[in-house]
CSV table of C-alpha atoms and ligand atoms in Angstrom, one decimal:
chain,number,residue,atom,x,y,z
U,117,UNK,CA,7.9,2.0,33.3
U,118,UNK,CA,4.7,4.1,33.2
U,119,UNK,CA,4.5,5.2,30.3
U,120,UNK,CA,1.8,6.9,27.7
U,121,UNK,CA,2.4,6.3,23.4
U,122,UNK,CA,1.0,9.1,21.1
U,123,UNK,CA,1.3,8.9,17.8
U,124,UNK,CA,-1.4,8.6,14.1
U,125,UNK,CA,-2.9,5.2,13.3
U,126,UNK,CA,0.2,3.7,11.7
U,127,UNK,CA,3.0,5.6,13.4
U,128,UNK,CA,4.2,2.1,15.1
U,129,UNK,CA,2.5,2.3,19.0
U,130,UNK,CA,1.6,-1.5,18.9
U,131,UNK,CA,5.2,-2.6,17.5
U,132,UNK,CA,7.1,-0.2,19.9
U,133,UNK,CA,5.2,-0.9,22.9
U,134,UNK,CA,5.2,-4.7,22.3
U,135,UNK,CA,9.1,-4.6,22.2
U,136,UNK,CA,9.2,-2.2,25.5
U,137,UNK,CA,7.4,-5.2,27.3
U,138,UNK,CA,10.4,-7.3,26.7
U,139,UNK,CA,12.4,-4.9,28.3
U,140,UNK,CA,11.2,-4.8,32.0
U,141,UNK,CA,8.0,-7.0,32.7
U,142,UNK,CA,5.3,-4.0,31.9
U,143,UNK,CA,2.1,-5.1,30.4
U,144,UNK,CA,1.0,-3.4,27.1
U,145,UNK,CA,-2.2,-2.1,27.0
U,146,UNK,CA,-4.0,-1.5,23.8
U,147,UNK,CA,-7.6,-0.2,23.7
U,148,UNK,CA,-7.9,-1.2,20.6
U,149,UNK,CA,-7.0,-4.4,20.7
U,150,UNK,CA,-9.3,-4.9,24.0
U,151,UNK,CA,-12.0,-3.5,21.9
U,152,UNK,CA,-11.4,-5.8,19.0
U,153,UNK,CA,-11.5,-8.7,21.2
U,154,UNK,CA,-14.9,-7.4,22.4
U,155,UNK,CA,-16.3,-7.0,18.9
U,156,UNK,CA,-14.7,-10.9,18.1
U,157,UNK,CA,-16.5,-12.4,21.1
U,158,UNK,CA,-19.7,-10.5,20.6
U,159,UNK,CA,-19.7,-8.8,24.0
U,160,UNK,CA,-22.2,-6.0,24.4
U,161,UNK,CA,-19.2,-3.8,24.4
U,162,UNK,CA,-18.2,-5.0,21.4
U,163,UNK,CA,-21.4,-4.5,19.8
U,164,UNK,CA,-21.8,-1.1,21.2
U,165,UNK,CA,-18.0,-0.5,19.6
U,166,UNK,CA,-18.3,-2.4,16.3
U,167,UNK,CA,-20.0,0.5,14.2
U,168,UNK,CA,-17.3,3.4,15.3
U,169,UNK,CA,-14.7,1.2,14.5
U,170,UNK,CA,-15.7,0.4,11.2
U,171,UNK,CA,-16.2,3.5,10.1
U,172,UNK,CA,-12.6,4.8,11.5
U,173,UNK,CA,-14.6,6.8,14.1
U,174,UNK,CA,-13.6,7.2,17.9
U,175,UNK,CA,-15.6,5.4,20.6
U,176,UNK,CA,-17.2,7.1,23.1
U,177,UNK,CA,-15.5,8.4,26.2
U,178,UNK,CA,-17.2,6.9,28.7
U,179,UNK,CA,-17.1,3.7,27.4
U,180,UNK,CA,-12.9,4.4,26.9
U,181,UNK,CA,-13.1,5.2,30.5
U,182,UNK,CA,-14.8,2.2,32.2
U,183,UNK,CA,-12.8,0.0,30.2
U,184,UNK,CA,-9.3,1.6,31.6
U,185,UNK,CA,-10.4,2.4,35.1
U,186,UNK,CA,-11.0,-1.5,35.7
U,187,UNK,CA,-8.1,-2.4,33.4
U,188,UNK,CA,-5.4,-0.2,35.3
U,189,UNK,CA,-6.3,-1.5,38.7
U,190,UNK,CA,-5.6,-5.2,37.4
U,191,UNK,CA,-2.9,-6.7,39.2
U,192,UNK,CA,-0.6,-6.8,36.1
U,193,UNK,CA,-0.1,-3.0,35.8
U,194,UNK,CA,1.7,-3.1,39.6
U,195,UNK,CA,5.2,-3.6,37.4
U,196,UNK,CA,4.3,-0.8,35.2
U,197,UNK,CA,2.4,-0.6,31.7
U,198,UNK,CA,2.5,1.4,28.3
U,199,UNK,CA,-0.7,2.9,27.2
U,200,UNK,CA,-0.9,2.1,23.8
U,201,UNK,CA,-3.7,4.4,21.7
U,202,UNK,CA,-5.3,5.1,25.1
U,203,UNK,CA,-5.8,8.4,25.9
U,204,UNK,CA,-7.2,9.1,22.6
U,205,UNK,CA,-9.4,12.5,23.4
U,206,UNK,CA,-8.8,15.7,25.8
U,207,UNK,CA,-11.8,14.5,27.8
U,208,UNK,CA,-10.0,11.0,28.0
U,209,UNK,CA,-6.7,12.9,29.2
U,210,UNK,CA,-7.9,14.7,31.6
U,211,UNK,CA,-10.3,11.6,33.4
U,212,UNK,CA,-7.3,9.6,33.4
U,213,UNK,CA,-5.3,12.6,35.2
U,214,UNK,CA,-7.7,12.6,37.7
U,215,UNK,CA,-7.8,8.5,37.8
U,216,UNK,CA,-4.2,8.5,37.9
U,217,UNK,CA,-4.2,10.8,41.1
U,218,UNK,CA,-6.6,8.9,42.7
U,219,UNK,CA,-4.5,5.5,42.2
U,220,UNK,CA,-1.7,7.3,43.4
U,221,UNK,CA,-0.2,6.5,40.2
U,222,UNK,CA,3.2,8.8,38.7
U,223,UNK,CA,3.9,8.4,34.9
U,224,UNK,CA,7.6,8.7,33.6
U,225,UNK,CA,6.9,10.1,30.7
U,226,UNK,CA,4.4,10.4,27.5
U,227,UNK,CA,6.5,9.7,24.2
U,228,UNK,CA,5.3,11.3,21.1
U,229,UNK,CA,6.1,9.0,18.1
U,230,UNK,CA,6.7,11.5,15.5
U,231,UNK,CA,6.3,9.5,11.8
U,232,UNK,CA,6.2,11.5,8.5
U,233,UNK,CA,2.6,11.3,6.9
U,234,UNK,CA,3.6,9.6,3.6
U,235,UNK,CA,5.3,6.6,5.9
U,236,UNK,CA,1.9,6.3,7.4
U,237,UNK,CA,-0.3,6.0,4.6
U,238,UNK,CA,1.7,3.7,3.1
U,239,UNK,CA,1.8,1.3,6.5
U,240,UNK,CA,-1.5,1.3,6.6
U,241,UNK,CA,-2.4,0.8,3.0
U,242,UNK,CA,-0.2,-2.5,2.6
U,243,UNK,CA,-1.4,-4.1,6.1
U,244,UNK,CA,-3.4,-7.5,5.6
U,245,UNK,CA,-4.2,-9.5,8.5
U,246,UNK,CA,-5.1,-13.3,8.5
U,247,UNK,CA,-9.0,-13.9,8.8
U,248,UNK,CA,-8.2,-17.0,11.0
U,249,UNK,CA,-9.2,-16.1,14.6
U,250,UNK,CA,-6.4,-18.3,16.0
U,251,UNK,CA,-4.1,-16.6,13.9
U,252,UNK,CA,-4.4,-13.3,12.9
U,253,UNK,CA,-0.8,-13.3,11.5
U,254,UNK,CA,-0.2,-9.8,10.2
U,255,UNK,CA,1.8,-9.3,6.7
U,256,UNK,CA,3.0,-6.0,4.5
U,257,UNK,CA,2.2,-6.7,0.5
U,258,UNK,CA,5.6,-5.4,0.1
U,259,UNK,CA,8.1,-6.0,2.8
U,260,UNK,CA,6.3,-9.4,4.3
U,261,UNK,CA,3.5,-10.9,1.9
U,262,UNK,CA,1.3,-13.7,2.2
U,263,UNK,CA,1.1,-16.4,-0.1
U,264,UNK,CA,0.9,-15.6,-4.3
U,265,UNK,CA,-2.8,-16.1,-3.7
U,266,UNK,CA,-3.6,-14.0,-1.1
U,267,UNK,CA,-3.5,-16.8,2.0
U,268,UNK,CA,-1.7,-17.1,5.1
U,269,UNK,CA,1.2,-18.8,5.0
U,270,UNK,CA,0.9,-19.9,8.4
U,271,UNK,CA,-2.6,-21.5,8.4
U,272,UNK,CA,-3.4,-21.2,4.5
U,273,UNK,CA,-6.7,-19.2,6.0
U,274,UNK,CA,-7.6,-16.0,3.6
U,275,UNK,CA,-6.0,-12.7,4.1
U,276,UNK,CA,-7.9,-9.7,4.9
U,277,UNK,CA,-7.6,-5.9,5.1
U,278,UNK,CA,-9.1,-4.5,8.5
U,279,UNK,CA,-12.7,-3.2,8.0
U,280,UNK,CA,-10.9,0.0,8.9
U,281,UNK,CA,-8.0,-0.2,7.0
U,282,UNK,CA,-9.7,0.5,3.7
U,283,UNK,CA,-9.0,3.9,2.1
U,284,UNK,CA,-12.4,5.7,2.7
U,285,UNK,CA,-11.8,4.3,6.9
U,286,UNK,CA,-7.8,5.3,7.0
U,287,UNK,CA,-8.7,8.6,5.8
U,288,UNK,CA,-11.4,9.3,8.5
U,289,UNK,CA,-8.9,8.0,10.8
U,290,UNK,CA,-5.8,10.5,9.8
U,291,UNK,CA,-8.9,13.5,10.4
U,292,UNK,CA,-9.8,11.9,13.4
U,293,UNK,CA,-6.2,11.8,14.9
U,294,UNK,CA,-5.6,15.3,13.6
U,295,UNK,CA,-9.0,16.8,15.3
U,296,UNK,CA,-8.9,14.9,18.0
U,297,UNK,CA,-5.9,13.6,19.5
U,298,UNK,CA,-3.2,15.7,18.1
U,299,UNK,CA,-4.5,18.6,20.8
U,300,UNK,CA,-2.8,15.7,23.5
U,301,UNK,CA,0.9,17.1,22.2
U,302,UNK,CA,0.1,20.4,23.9
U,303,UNK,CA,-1.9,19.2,26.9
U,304,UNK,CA,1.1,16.7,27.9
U,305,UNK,CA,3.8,19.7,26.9
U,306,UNK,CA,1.8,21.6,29.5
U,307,UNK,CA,2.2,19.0,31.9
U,308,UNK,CA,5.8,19.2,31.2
U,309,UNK,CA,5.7,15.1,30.5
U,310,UNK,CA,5.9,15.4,26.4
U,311,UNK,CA,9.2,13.6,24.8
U,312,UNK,CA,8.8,13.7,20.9
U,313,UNK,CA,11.0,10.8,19.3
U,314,UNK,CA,11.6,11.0,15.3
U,315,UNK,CA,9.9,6.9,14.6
U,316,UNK,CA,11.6,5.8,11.4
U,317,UNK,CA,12.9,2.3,12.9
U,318,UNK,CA,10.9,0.8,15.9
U,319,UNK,CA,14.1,-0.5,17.0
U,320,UNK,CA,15.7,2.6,17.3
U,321,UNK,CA,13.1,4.3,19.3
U,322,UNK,CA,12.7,1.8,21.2
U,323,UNK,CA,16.4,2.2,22.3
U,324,UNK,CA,16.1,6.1,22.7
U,325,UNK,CA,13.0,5.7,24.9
U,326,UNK,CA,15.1,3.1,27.4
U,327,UNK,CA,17.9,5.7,27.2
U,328,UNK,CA,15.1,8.5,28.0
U,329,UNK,CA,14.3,5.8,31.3
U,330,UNK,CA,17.7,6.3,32.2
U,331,UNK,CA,18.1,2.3,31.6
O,444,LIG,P1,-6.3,1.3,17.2
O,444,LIG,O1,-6.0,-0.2,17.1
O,444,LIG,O2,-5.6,1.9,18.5
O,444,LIG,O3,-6.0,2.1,16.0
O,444,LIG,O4,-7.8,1.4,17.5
O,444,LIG,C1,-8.8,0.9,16.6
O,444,LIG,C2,-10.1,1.7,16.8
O,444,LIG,O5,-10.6,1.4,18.1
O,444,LIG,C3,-10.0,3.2,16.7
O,444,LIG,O6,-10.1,3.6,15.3
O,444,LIG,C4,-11.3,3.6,17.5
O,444,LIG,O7,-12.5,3.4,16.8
O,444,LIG,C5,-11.2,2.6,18.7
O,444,LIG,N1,-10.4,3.1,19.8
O,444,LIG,C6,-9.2,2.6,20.3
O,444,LIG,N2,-8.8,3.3,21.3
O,444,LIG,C7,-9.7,4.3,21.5
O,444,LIG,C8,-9.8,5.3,22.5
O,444,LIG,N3,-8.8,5.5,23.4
O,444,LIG,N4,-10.8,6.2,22.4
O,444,LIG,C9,-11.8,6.0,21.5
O,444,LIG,N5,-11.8,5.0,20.6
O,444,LIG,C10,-10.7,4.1,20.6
């Protein structure tokens, strides 16, 4: 499949596109996570990235844009790949039509993951990750928690929110979304590519989009 996920910070692109992998051999790719890997290993990427992050703020365009023209020409993406938080701006849309075109490259659809705002906040708020680099197991204080005292209970390491997962960074997030990337809904209906899926249960939507595949 070729396909792109929109959707708010929170709204369940990571969980939903890692279960679509399972499905047919397409590789998942997540500028955030590249980008996080970048900031981990000291890169001058990373370093160049590392301050927008924090704050909940986008990274720049062209940056975005070097990173996926390399990245979708990767041998990898042949069997098809889900776009996960990628493209993130109008400017980013419109480069990767044109990159698209150039690769020769038809997408299936774009699916919109539609998640009420309160579900968000709430996803976002609870999230802790494992400060372990190895591990980096992720837990929910209230459907999954660590330990009593905070630590992993896979590697006993401490538990951590994400620098942008604090309130004042979620926050700036939601505005950024709603500024920025929101406006993608209409550019893709445009395009006549747009599928909107209601994203309560990742399992769910993960069936409707295989149905949407035809598979
Ligand atoms: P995510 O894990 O997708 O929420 O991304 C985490 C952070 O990485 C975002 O808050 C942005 O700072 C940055 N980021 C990820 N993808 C993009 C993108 N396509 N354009 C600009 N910044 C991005």
């Amino acid at each position: 499949m070729r396909i792109i996920l929109l959707g708010a910070p929170g709204a369940g692109k990571g969980t939903v596109a890692k279960l679509l992998t399972e499905f047919d051999g397409s590789v998942q790719i997540s500028t955030g996570d590249i980008l996080r890997s970048a900031v981990k290993a000291g890169t001058a990427l990373g370093r160049k990235a590392k301050e927008y992050m924090d704050r909940g703020d986008l990274v720049p365009d062209a940056l975005i844009m070097d990173i996926m023209e390399a990245r979708l020409q990767e041998p990898d993406c042949r069997n098809g790949f889900i776009l996960d938080g990628f493209p993130r701006t109008i400017p980013q849309a419109e480069e990767l039509k044109k990159l698209l075109a150039r690769l020769s490259i038809r997408l299936d659809f774009v699916v919109n993951l539609d998640v009420p705002r309160e579900v968000i906040l709430d996803r976002l708020t609870t999230r802790r990750t494992c400060c372990n680099p190895a591990c980096q197991a992720i837990y929910n204080v209230k459907s999954n928690p660590p330990n009593a005292d905070g630590t992993c209970t896979l590697c006993s390491h401490e538990t951590i929110q994400r620098d942008d997962e604090t309130e004042e960074a979620i926050n700036n997030r939601l505005e950024t979304y709603n500024s920025k990337t929101a406006p993608l809904i209409g550019f893709y209906e445009k395009e006549g590519l747009l599928k909107t899926f209601l994203s309560l249960s990742s399992k769910d939507t993960v069936a409707d989009i295989k149905k949407a595949l035809g598979a």
